Amino acid sequence: MAKTIKTRVQRYNPDSDDAPYFQEFDVEYEPGMTVLDALLYIQDKFDSSLAFRWECRGGQCGSCAVKVNRTARIACRTKVNPDENLVLEPLEKMPVIKDLVTDMAQTTFRIRRIRPYVARDKQPQHPEIIRAEEIEKLREIRKCIECSACLSNCPIVHETWDYPGPMIIRQLARLELDPRDVEDRVAMAMNESVYSCTTCRMCTDICPKKIDIPALAVELLRAKAVEAGYPLAEGQQAFLDSINETGRAVPVKDEPLLKQVKDAEFFVDNPRGRVAFFTGCLIDYRMQNTGKALIDVLNRNNIDVVVPKEQWCCASPAFRTGDLNTAHAAARRVTEIFEEACKKYNCDTVVVACAGCGKTLREDHRPFIESERGEPPLYKVYDMAEYMIQVIGKENIVPPKGEIKLKITYHEPCHLGRGQHVYDEPIELLKMIPGVEYIDDPYKNRCCGAGGGVRAGLRELSQKIALTKKEYIEATGADMVTTECPFCTIQINDMMKETNMQVRYIPDLLAESYRKGEGK
Amino acid sequence: MDYKTIMCDVLVVGAGGAGCRAAIAASKHNLDVIMLSKELLGKAHTAMAEGGYNVSLGNVDPDDNPETHFKDTIVGGNYLNNQKLAEILVRDAPQRIFDLEDMGAVFDRTPEGKIAQRVFGKQSWRRTAYASDRTGSEIMVTLTEGIRKSSVRVFDEVFATKLLVTDGKIAGVCAVDLKYGDYLVFRAKAVVMATGGAGRIFSVTSNAQLDVGDGYGMAYEAGCEMIDMEMVQFHPTGMVKPESAKGRLVTEAVRGEGGILLNNEGERFMNRYYPEVMELAGRDQVARSIMTEVLEGRGSPDGGVYLSIAHLPRTIIEFRLESMIEQFEDAGVDIRDEPMLVSPTAHHFMGGIKIDEDSATNISGLYAAGECTGGVHGGNRLGGNALADTQVFGALSGENAAKYAKKNTHLGVDRDAIMSEFVNLEEMLKRKEGVSPADARDELTELMWNKVQIFRKEDEMQYAVKELRRIEKEVVPKIKVDVPVKRFNPGWHQAIEFAHMVTTARMVAEAAVMRKGSRGAHYRVDADPNEKGHYNIIIRKGKNGEMELRKEDLVITKITLP
């Protein structure tokens, strides 16, 4: 029996329709079929006037980007999931010409405006000598096929055309990295609001060429801007000054966690493992209870926890905003502290509960330290939920017994999901808590607007992104939204201030359930 | 029937490698240049090319020089090339690659920092410049940057359907804006055709959607001479599934790394055909071997054979064939464990519009460049020569079109001819009854795939010729679009393309019938052993509208035939 996929496609002919509408088709499923196959099937069997773009069907030309179940991707390389309905819509932000075909004029206009070609000041001598090292970095970000899917998905572009979107910022980086180009691309990047990006990585996630735009383009241009003497926003500079002076990005308010805990050693009787806890600035100085909750939860699961009393900021604010001096100094310091702690206590694993710290330790410190001294930091880094599900093992986790009877949804921090590829583990932990009714938010992986220095540097933009996110969270009908990142927690707390929606950090919830469950 | 007339000095039809290069060249002469692109700018089929750009720079093999490049090209073309054109190709390739670098191209480097060159099919020296495995994309991205720097006006998604000729000289084109359905007339002093190939007349092709031979159709109808239309290159390995990927190239590198071909009996059949070289035989040899297996019933149920690398270490596959792992993931196949389904696929047209050493056609003011032309590659094309072709003749045709435009004025246009063209296009939407473009296309592509493919036989080709004439007379005038909407209607686009596909198919079939011996890519199972085949077949529309074919002597300069 042939399986069919219910496929809803947005139709719109502005010549004859007043508004877009959805049309449903039954598409016969074949293993391995792509969204393009589905569209061609509909065109062939039902309506040959269904408008969509395609050319090479091989992921090389970038013609066929459409929104597939809310996320823009190229149709020819996106497989149809046989267990899901399919909803196809045109790219966001661009006016519709017909059905899934959009008007690319705005994109073309923004591209042209940055003079997107190698600007030479003199005719080169031939043969032109260009060494492989000079163009090494350039080759990676050169591969863009201008499919515009990244523009459609970008949470910043969603709010404003001040920011031209990842595709175009990437072109500026491509030109900045080209030794032959003489234009001041950094000035152009500043003009194109390069500090608007939250580094949420939605672009990299769906890029057909997997170009890491936030790291290779956005952060690169920001580093060049700092080098060129462009001042950072006041809020961002305050973080960096604080890191350099005190090792913490924010000033002390209440007694820090690391002062509250008496010893560095939280050992259990029959340990199945031992980890060192990297707290990060916000858990140490603002969310001390979360830190205690993490230690508690791990101890209950027979994990020894080492908490080095002298720690340092991971310097994510520095990496994101381009202050590489501060960033690299912090990376060296952190590596030193934790290599020493791991050696002293004979462990090789560091656990974090902050998504930003985790991503920074794994994706920023690790390659930098490796490039500097030839080998990366001598410890593995895990997010707490990841460690519990992957290392302890789901079947070995002590089941929490305290009932928390709430409808709970989850916000996936950008730097935990797309940043460290930890997607299901926090949700699995949530579902272990008795009484919890987990409600999935289809937009759970959409940025909250706090990251990349945007909350500190461009508060108004950050709030706009947060407001859009708020709508999606509220649409779930949940009583509580949980997450695994202090920045997200602060941001979401802010946006939910006037509402009844509770905001909670997952380790705290887990610890509460454990405590409740033992009648304490 | 309303239409808008747009004026310019030089009109370039086509925005691929040749079209963009021509437009850039023409725009350097203080002229207004318009480039028509059937697709969005930057998304032409050139972007699919993987192999490289042949150029005798001698950066890796210092003994390489234009003469050797020339010789390899002529030998590769089985001596049917127009040697004057081949001389220009090898002479200008170096400067054209420097032009690309000037525009910002990023090619792989040698240790000394020069353009790196690698080995590629049937060449005496390492002369293929490349940008990892995406050279075509690199060139296309560079040209797009170049176009955005220039003053060229780009009209995206505008489809030229007919050339306008006045007193034997070019006057402009009729076109449709695919986005909104508007009818347009572009009047120009000079026109460059850069419309690419026609793989889509076959049911299995590596070509993108847009490669339907509309340029061949337009040129023929306008009175251009066409050459070598029987020469179609079939790449031995294209994908078979999923449906949308049918015909997509599976790179030669898979066989280069040790991939083996198996039939449905699990036999490594190349042992029976070319035991000394096995899977590394020439492209046409491998294609014929695979096709023979399929025709004799030893292929897979879906029509191909199996290409397996499962015997190779996983690490080798993951390092060297990463893009293949990705490509086949789409098909639900893990190539580290399972065999790939592959089949020969229509890949490149060596023939096309006949041009001279100025890249000019026989119509005054009309130039042509790239895959839509014939003569450069003769009977078969060397891998890596096509990208060089686009740049060399793209620049040449743009230059000469500009020079012509400076010396000439706009000609008047035949408004009756224009009206009748647009009425004809409109009719496709208005007919009450007829044949749907999809059905018509299926019939055509199946016919060509079954009867005028790798193994050619007199009675099969005669059948194709007869059928194609019937289709032209009876089906083309009856094409009826299912939904009568003009705004971005793919059904209408396909209907408009159909007539050109039929014209192109007719030229391929009739030329194939005329050539009684095997030569180049044209292989006959009933080849006349006495025919030497030292001629080109020229096709032209006769005075009474009939397709006229004739044989012409080869254009020889340096290399006499063996």
XYZ file of N, CA, C and O in Angstrom, chain B residues 1-79:
316
model
N -2.824 42.107 -27.868
C -1.600 41.598 -27.252
C -0.639 42.765 -27.001
O -0.020 43.296 -27.892
N -0.516 43.130 -25.748
C 0.385 44.236 -25.404
C 1.797 43.736 -25.191
O 1.999 42.665 -24.613
N 2.753 44.503 -25.638
C 4.128 44.172 -25.261
C 4.913 45.457 -25.044
O 4.546 46.518 -25.537
N 5.984 45.335 -24.248
C 6.844 46.490 -23.957
C 8.129 46.333 -24.743
O 8.676 45.226 -24.804
N 8.605 47.415 -25.305
C 9.878 47.366 -26.024
C 10.955 48.014 -25.171
O 10.775 49.101 -24.638
N 12.066 47.320 -25.056
C 13.185 47.821 -24.257
C 14.403 47.931 -25.156
O 14.719 46.997 -25.906
N 15.085 49.066 -25.098
C 16.221 49.319 -25.979
C 17.540 49.084 -25.255
O 17.658 49.335 -24.054
N 18.535 48.647 -26.006
C 19.896 48.567 -25.467
C 20.844 48.495 -26.649
O 20.412 48.427 -27.796
N 22.138 48.523 -26.371
C 23.113 48.424 -27.455
C 23.477 46.976 -27.734
O 23.437 46.514 -28.865
N 23.871 46.260 -26.669
C 24.226 44.853 -26.826
C 23.329 44.025 -25.917
O 23.163 44.351 -24.741
N 22.746 42.986 -26.474
C 21.900 42.086 -25.695
C 22.589 40.738 -25.582
O 22.981 40.158 -26.594
N 22.764 40.248 -24.356
C 23.322 38.909 -24.158
C 22.189 38.007 -23.678
O 21.524 38.321 -22.690
N 21.972 36.907 -24.406
C 20.891 35.983 -24.035
C 21.513 34.802 -23.317
O 22.156 33.956 -23.923
N 21.334 34.748 -21.987
C 21.949 33.661 -21.220
C 22.907 34.250 -20.194
O 23.673 35.161 -20.504
N 22.867 33.719 -18.977
C 23.679 34.298 -17.896
C 24.542 33.247 -17.220
O 24.768 33.302 -16.013
N 25.028 32.293 -17.992
C 25.940 31.305 -17.434
C 27.373 31.795 -17.572
O 27.634 32.993 -17.662
N 28.311 30.869 -17.619
C 29.714 31.244 -17.728
C 29.997 32.089 -18.947
O 30.676 33.112 -18.868
N 29.450 31.671 -20.104
C 29.714 32.418 -21.334
C 28.952 33.732 -21.362
O 29.488 34.767 -21.739
N 27.690 33.701 -20.959
C 26.856 34.904 -21.005
C 27.395 36.015 -20.124
O 27.527 37.156 -20.553
N 27.706 35.679 -18.869
C 28.227 36.714 -17.965
C 29.533 37.286 -18.497
O 29.761 38.501 -18.459
N 30.398 36.400 -19.009
C 31.702 36.881 -19.493
C 31.513 37.797 -20.691
O 32.196 38.821 -20.807
N 30.562 37.435 -21.563
C 30.302 38.267 -22.738
C 29.762 39.631 -22.317
O 30.171 40.668 -22.838
N 28.839 39.627 -21.369
C 28.235 40.882 -20.924
C 29.291 41.795 -20.304
O 29.325 42.999 -20.558
N 30.164 41.200 -19.485
C 31.219 41.998 -18.851
C 32.124 42.598 -19.920
O 32.476 43.782 -19.881
N 32.481 41.776 -20.921
C 33.362 42.266 -21.991
C 32.699 43.410 -22.751
O 33.309 44.450 -23.000
N 31.436 43.222 -23.103
C 30.744 44.235 -23.886
C 30.595 45.536 -23.104
O 30.652 46.642 -23.673
N 30.424 45.423 -21.793
C 30.149 46.620 -20.987
C 31.374 47.509 -20.849
O 31.269 48.635 -20.370
N 32.540 47.002 -21.284
C 33.743 47.825 -21.156
C 33.879 48.821 -22.306
O 34.877 49.521 -22.421
N 32.884 48.859 -23.196
C 32.995 49.705 -24.380
C 32.035 50.880 -24.359
O 31.643 51.370 -25.418
N 31.651 51.314 -23.160
C 30.789 52.492 -23.065
C 29.472 52.262 -23.799
O 28.970 53.117 -24.503
N 28.923 51.050 -23.631
C 27.664 50.714 -24.291
C 26.660 50.250 -23.251
O 27.047 49.774 -22.184
N 25.383 50.361 -23.588
C 24.359 49.832 -22.692
C 24.171 48.347 -22.971
O 23.816 47.966 -24.089
N 24.454 47.548 -21.966
C 24.389 46.092 -22.144
C 23.290 45.516 -21.262
O 23.216 45.829 -20.075
N 22.441 44.700 -21.858
C 21.431 43.968 -21.087
C 21.744 42.481 -21.169
O 22.085 41.983 -22.238
N 21.648 41.793 -20.033
C 21.816 40.337 -20.032
C 20.501 39.717 -19.582
O 19.977 40.073 -18.527
N 19.976 38.816 -20.402
C 18.741 38.119 -20.050
C 19.101 36.797 -19.391
O 19.918 36.038 -19.911
N 18.475 36.522 -18.245
C 18.741 35.280 -17.538
C 17.426 34.553 -17.339
O 16.469 35.125 -16.852
N 17.405 33.275 -17.745
C 16.157 32.531 -17.604
C 15.902 32.167 -16.138
O 14.772 31.896 -15.746
N 16.999 32.188 -15.348
C 16.870 31.852 -13.950
C 17.374 33.053 -13.145
O 17.741 34.070 -13.720
N 17.415 32.959 -11.827
C 17.968 34.047 -11.028
C 19.464 34.154 -11.303
O 20.130 33.148 -11.535
N 19.991 35.379 -11.248
C 21.409 35.582 -11.511
C 22.267 34.702 -10.608
O 22.052 34.639 -9.408
N 23.228 34.046 -11.209
C 24.160 33.231 -10.435
C 23.772 31.763 -10.370
O 24.528 30.935 -9.894
N 22.584 31.442 -10.861
C 22.113 30.067 -10.704
C 22.120 29.298 -12.023
O 21.382 28.338 -12.201
N 22.955 29.700 -12.947
C 23.060 28.997 -14.223
C 23.713 27.638 -14.029
O 24.326 27.366 -12.998
N 23.610 26.801 -15.053
C 24.098 25.433 -14.952
C 25.617 25.358 -14.791
O 26.149 24.364 -14.295
N 26.329 26.434 -15.212
C 27.785 26.461 -15.043
C 28.184 26.155 -13.605
O 29.241 25.561 -13.361
N 27.348 26.551 -12.659
C 27.679 26.368 -11.238
C 27.795 24.900 -10.852
O 28.332 24.576 -9.803
N 27.288 23.997 -11.697
C 27.343 22.569 -11.378
C 28.674 21.933 -11.730
O 28.992 20.831 -11.285
N 29.444 22.579 -12.592
C 30.667 21.943 -13.081
C 31.612 21.689 -11.927
O 31.800 22.535 -11.063
N 32.201 20.502 -11.918
C 33.078 20.169 -10.790
C 34.539 20.089 -11.192
O 35.421 20.489 -10.451
N 34.798 19.555 -12.391
C 36.158 19.187 -12.778
C 37.198 20.271 -12.742
O 38.121 20.232 -11.929
N 37.068 21.263 -13.647
C 38.129 22.259 -13.684
C 38.188 22.999 -14.991
O 37.321 22.855 -15.854
N 39.236 23.807 -15.127
C 39.425 24.709 -16.266
C 40.786 24.379 -16.890
O 41.826 24.585 -16.264
N 40.758 23.868 -18.124
C 42.022 23.499 -18.772
C 42.763 24.708 -19.297
O 42.205 25.506 -20.053
N 44.018 24.840 -18.903
C 44.799 25.988 -19.373
C 46.269 25.618 -19.305
O 46.738 25.086 -18.297
N 47.011 25.868 -20.380
C 48.407 25.390 -20.442
C 49.359 26.404 -19.823
O 50.240 26.930 -20.488
N 49.176 26.644 -18.522
C 50.059 27.592 -17.835
C 51.405 26.972 -17.518
O 52.392 27.666 -17.322
N 51.423 25.636 -17.409
C 52.684 24.980 -17.081
C 53.135 25.193 -15.649
O 54.335 25.109 -15.353
N 52.204 25.459 -14.743
C 52.598 25.709 -13.355
C 53.020 24.439 -12.624
O 53.748 24.493 -11.638
N 52.529 23.296 -13.105
C 52.883 22.037 -12.439
C 53.749 21.185 -13.362
O 54.689 20.533 -12.926
N 53.404 21.174 -14.641
C 54.213 20.494 -15.662
C 54.736 21.560 -16.619
O 54.057 21.928 -17.585
N 55.967 22.043 -16.394
C 56.470 23.176 -17.188
C 56.565 22.885 -18.682
O 56.666 23.806 -19.484
N 56.564 21.610 -19.062
C 56.648 21.290 -20.492
C 55.326 21.514 -21.215
O 55.268 21.426 -22.438
N 54.260 21.779 -20.456
C 52.963 21.989 -21.105
C 52.970 23.319 -21.841
O 53.592 24.293 -21.407
N 52.308 23.364 -22.975
C 52.219 24.608 -23.744
C 50.945 24.556 -24.586
O 50.300 23.511 -24.684
N 50.545 25.691 -25.186
C 49.304 25.704 -25.967
C 49.290 24.658 -27.085
O 48.225 24.114 -27.402
N 50.437 24.351 -27.671
C 50.432 23.364 -28.762
C 49.966 22.004 -28.282
O 49.224 21.304 -28.977
N 50.456 21.612 -27.101
C 50.042 20.297 -26.585
C 48.567 20.303 -26.206
O 47.850 19.332 -26.426
N 48.140 21.403 -25.614
C 46.722 21.543 -25.269
C 45.884 21.419 -26.538
O 44.852 20.739 -26.586
N 46.365 22.065 -27.605
C 45.679 22.017 -28.897
C 45.591 20.573 -29.379
O 44.518 20.082 -29.749
N 46.732 19.896 -29.359
C 46.759 18.520 -29.854
C 45.814 17.632 -29.052
O 45.044 16.862 -29.619
N 45.865 17.743 -27.724
C 44.967 16.927 -26.896
C 43.507 17.195 -27.245
O 42.688 16.280 -27.291
N 43.190 18.479 -27.507
C 41.804 18.847 -27.823
C 41.369 18.235 -29.138
O 40.238 17.750 -29.281
N 42.248 18.260 -30.130
C 41.900 17.721 -31.452
C 41.772 16.203 -31.394
O 40.832 15.626 -31.954
N 42.732 15.571 -30.711
C 42.654 14.113 -30.572
C 41.392 13.728 -29.805
O 40.654 12.824 -30.187
N 41.132 14.484 -28.728
C 39.928 14.228 -27.922
C 38.665 14.400 -28.741
O 37.683 13.684 -28.563
N 38.689 15.371 -29.660
C 37.518 15.636 -30.495
C 37.435 14.711 -31.688
O 36.586 14.902 -32.559
N 38.323 13.730 -31.731
C 38.353 12.768 -32.827
C 38.508 13.473 -34.181
O 37.935 13.052 -35.178
N 39.286 14.569 -34.188
C 39.656 15.300 -35.397
C 38.517 16.034 -36.096
O 38.683 16.496 -37.214
